[in-house]
CSV table of N, CA, C and O in Angstrom, one decimal:
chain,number,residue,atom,x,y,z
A,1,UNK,N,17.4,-5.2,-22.7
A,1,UNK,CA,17.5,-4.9,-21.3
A,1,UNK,C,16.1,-4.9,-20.7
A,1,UNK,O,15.1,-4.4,-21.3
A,2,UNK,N,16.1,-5.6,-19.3
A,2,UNK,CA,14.8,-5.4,-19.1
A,2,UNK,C,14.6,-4.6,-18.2
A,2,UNK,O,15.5,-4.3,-17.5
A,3,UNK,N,13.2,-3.9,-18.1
A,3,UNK,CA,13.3,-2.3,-17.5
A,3,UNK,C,11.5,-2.4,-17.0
A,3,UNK,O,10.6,-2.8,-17.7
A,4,UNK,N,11.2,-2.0,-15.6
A,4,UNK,CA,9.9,-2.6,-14.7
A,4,UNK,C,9.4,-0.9,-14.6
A,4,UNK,O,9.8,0.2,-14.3
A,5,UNK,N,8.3,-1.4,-15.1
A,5,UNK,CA,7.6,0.3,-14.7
A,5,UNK,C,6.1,0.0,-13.8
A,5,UNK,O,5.1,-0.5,-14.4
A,6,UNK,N,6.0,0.1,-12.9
A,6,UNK,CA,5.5,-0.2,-11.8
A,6,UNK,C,4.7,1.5,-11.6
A,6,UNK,O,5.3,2.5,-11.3
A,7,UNK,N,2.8,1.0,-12.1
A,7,UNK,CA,2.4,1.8,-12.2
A,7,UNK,C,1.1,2.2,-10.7
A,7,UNK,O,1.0,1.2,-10.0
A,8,UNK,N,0.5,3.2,-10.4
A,8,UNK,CA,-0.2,3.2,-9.4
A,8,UNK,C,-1.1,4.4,-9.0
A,8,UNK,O,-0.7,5.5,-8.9
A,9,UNK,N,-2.3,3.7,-8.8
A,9,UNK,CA,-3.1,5.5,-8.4
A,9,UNK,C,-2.2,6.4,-7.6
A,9,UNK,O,-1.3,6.1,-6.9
A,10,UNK,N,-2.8,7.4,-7.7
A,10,UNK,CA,-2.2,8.8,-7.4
A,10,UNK,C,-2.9,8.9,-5.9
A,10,UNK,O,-4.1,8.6,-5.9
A,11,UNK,N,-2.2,9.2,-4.5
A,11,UNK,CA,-2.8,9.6,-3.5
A,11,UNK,C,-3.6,10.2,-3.4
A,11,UNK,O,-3.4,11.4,-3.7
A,12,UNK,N,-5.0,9.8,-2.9
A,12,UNK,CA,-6.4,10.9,-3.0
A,12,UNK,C,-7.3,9.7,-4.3
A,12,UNK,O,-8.5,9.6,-4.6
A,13,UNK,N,-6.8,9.3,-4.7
A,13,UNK,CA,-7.3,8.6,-6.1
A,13,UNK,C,-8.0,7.5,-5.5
A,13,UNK,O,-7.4,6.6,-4.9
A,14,UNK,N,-9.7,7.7,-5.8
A,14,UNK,CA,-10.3,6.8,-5.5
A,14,UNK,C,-10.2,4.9,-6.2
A,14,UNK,O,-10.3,4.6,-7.4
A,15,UNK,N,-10.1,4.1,-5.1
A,15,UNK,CA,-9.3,2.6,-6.1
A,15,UNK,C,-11.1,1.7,-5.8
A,15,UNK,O,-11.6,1.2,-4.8
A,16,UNK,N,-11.4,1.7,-6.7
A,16,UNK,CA,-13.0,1.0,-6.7
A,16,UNK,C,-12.2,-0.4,-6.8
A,16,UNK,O,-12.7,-0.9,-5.8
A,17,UNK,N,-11.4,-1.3,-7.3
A,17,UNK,CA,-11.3,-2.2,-7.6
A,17,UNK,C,-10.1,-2.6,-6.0
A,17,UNK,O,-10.2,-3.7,-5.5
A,18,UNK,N,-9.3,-1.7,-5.6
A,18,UNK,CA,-9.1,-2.0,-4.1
A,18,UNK,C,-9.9,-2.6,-2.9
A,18,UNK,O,-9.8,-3.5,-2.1
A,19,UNK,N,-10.9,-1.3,-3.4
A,19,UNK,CA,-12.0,-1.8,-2.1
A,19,UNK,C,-12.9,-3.0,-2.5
A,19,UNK,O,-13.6,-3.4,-1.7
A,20,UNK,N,-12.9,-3.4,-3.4
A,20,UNK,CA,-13.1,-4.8,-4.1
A,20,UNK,C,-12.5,-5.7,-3.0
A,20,UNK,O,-12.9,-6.2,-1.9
A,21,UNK,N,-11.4,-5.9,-3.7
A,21,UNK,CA,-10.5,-6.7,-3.1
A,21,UNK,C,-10.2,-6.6,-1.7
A,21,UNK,O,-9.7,-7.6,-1.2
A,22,UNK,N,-10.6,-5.6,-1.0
A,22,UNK,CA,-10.2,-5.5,0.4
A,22,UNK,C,-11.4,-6.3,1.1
A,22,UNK,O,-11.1,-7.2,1.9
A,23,UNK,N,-12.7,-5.9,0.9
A,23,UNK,CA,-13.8,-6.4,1.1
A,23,UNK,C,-13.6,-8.1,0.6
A,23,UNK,O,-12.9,-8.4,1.6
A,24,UNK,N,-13.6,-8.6,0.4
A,24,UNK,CA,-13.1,-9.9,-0.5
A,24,UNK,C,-12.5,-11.0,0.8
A,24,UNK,O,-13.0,-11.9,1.4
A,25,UNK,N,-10.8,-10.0,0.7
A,25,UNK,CA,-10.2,-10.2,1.7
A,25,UNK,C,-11.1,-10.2,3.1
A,25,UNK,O,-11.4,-11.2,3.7
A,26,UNK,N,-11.4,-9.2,3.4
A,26,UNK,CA,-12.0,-9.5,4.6
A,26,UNK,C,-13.1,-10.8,5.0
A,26,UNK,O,-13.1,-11.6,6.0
A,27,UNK,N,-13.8,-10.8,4.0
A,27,UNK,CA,-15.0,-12.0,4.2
A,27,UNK,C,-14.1,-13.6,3.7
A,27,UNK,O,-14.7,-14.7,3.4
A,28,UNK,N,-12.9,-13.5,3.6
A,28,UNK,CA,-11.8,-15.0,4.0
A,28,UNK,C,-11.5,-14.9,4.9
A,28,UNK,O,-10.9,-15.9,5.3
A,29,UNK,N,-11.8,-13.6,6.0
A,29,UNK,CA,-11.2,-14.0,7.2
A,29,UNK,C,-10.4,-13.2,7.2
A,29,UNK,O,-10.4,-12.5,8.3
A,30,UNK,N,-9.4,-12.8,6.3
A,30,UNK,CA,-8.2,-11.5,6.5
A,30,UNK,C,-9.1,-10.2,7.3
A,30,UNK,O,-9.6,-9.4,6.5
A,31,UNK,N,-9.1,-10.0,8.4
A,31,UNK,CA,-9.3,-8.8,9.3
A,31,UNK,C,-8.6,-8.2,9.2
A,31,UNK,O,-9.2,-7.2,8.6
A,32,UNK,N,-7.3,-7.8,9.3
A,32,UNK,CA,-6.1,-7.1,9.7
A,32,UNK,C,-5.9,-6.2,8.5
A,32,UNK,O,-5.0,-5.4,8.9
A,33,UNK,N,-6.1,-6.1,7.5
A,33,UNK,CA,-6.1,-5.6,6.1
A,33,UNK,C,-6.4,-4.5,6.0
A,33,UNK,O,-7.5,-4.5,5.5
A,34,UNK,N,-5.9,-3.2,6.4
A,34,UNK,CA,-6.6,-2.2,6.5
A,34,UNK,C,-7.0,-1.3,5.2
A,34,UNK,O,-8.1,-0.7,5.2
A,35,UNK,N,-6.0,-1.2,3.9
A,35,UNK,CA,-6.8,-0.9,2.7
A,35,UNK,C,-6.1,-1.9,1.7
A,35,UNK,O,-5.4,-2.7,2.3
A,36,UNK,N,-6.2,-2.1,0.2
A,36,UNK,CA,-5.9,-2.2,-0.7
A,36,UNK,C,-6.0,-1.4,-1.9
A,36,UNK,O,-7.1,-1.2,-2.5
A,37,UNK,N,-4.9,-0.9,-2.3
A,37,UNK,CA,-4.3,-0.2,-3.6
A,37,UNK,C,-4.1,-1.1,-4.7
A,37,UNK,O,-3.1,-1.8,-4.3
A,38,UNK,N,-4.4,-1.5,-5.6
A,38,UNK,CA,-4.2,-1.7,-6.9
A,38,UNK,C,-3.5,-1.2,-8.2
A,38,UNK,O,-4.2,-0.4,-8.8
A,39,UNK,N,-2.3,-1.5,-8.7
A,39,UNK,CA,-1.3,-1.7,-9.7
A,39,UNK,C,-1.5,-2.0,-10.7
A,39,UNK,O,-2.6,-2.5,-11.0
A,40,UNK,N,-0.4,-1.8,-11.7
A,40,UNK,CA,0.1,-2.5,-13.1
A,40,UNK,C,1.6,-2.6,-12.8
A,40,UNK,O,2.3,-1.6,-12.4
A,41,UNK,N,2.0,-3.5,-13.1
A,41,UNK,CA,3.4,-3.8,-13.5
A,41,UNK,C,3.5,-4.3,-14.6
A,41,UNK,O,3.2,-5.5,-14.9
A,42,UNK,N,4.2,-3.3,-15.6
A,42,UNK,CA,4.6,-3.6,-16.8
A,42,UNK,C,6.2,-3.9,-17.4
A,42,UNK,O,6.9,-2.9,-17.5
A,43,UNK,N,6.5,-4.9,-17.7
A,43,UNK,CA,8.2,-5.5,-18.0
A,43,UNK,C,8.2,-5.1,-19.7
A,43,UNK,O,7.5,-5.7,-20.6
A,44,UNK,N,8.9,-4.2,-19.9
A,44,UNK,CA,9.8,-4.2,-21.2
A,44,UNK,C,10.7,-4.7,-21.6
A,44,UNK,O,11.7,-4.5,-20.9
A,45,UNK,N,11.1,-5.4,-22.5
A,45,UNK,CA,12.2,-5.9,-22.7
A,45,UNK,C,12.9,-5.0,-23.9
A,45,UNK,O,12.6,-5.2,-25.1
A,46,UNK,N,13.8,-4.3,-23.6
A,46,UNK,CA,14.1,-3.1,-24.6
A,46,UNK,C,15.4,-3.4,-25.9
A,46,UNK,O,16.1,-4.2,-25.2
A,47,UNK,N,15.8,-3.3,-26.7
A,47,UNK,CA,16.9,-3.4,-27.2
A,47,UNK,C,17.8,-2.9,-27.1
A,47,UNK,O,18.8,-3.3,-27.8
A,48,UNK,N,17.9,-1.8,-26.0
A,48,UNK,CA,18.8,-0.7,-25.5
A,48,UNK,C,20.3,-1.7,-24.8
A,48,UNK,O,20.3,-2.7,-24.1
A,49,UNK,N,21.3,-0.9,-25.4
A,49,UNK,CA,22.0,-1.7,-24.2
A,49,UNK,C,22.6,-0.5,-22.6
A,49,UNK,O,23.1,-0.9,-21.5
A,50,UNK,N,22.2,1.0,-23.0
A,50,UNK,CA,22.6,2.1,-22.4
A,50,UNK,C,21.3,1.7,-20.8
A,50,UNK,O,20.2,1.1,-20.9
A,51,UNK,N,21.8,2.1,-19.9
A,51,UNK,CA,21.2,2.1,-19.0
A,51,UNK,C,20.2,3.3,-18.7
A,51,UNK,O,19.1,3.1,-18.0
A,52,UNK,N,20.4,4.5,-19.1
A,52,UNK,CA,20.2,5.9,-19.0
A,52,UNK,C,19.3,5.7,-20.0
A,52,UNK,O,18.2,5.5,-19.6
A,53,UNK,N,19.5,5.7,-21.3
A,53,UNK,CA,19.3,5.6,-22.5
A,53,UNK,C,17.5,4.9,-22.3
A,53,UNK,O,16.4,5.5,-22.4
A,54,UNK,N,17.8,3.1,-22.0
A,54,UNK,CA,16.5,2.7,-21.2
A,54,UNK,C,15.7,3.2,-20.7
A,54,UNK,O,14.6,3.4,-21.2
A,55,UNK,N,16.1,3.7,-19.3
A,55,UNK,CA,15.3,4.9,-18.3
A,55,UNK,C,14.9,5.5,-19.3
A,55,UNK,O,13.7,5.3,-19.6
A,56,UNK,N,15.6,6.3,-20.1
A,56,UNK,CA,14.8,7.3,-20.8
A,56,UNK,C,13.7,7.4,-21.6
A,56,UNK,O,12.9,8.3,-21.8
A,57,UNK,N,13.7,6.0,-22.0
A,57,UNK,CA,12.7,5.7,-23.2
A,57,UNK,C,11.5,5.2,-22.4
A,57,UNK,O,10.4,5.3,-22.8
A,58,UNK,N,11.7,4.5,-21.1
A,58,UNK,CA,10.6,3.8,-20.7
A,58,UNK,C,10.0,4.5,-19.8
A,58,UNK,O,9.1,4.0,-19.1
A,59,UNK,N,10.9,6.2,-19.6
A,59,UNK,CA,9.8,7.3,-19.1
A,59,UNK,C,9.0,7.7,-20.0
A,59,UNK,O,7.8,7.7,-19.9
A,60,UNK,N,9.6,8.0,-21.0
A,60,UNK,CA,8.8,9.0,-21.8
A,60,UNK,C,7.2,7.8,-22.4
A,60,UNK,O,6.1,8.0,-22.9
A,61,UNK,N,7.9,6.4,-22.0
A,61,UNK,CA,6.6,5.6,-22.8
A,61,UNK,C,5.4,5.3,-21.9
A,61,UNK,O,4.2,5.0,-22.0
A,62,UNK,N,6.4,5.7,-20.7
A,62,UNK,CA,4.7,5.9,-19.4
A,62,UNK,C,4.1,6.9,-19.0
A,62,UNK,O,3.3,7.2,-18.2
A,63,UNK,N,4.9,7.6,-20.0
A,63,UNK,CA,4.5,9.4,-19.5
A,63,UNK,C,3.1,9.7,-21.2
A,63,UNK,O,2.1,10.5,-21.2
A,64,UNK,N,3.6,8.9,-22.2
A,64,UNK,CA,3.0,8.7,-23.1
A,64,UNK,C,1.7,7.8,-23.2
A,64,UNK,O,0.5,8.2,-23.4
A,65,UNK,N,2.2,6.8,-22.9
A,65,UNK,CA,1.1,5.7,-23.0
A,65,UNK,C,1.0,5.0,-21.8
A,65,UNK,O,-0.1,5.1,-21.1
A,66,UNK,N,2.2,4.3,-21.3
A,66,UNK,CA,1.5,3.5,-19.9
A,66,UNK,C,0.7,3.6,-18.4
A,66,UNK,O,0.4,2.8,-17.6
A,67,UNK,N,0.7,5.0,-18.3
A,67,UNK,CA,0.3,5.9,-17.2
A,67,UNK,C,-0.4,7.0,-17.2
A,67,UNK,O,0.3,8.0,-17.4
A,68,UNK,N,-1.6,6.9,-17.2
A,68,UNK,CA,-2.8,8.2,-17.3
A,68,UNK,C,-2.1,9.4,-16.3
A,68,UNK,O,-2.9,9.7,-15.4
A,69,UNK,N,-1.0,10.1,-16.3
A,69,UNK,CA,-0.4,11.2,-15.3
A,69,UNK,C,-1.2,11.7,-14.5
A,69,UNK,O,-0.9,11.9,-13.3
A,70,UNK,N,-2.5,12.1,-15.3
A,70,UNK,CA,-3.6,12.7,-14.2
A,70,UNK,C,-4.1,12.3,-12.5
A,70,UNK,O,-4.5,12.8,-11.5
A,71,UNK,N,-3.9,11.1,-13.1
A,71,UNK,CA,-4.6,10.1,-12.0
A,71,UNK,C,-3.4,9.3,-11.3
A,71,UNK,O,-3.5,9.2,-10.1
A,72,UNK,N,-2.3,8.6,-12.0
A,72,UNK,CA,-1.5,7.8,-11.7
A,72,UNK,C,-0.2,8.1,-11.6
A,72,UNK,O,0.2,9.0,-12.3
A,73,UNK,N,0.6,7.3,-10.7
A,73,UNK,CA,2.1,7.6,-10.9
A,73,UNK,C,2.7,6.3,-11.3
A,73,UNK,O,2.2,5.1,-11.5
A,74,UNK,N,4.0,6.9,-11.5
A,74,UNK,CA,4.8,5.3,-12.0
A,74,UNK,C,6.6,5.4,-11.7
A,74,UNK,O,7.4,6.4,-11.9
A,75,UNK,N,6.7,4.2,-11.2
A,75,UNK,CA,8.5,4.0,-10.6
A,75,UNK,C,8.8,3.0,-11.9
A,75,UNK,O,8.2,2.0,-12.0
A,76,UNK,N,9.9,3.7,-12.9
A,76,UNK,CA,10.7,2.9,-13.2
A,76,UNK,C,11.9,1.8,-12.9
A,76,UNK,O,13.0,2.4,-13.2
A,77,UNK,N,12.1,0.7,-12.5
A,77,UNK,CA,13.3,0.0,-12.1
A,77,UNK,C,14.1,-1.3,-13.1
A,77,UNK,O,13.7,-2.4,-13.6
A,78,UNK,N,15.3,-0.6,-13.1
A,78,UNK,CA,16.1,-1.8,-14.4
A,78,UNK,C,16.4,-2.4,-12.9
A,78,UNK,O,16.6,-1.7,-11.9
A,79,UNK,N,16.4,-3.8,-12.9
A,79,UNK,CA,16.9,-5.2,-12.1
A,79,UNK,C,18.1,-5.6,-12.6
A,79,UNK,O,18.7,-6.5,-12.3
């Protein structure tokens, strides 16, 4: 089953590599851009066939490993 854990700084969470890219953007000409936030999207492909079951495992593995909690949040989504 595949299962999307879509990871992301935390509101207040300074994104150095945003304002990278925002600045970037701007000097192509994109004016209108008013910030940039920076991500991970990570796709598992699980052996699970339980839907719940999934969810469950691919919180506890972002709550574990794929997501520093302190600093970041994360939405899991099965498609």
């Amino acid at each position: 089953m595949k299962v999307l854990v879509a990871v992301k700084l935390k509101t207040g969470v300074l994104d150095p590599q945003g304002k990278a890219i925002g600045h970037a953007l701007e000097g192509l000409g994109y004016n209108d851009v008013n910030d940039v936030r920076v991500g991970k999207l990570i796709e598992l492909d699980l052996a699970e066939t339980d839907r719940e079951k999934a969810r469950d495992a691919a919180d506890s593995m972002a709550r574990r490993l794929l997501a520093n909690t302190v600093i970041e949040s994360f939405e899991i989504t099965i498609p």
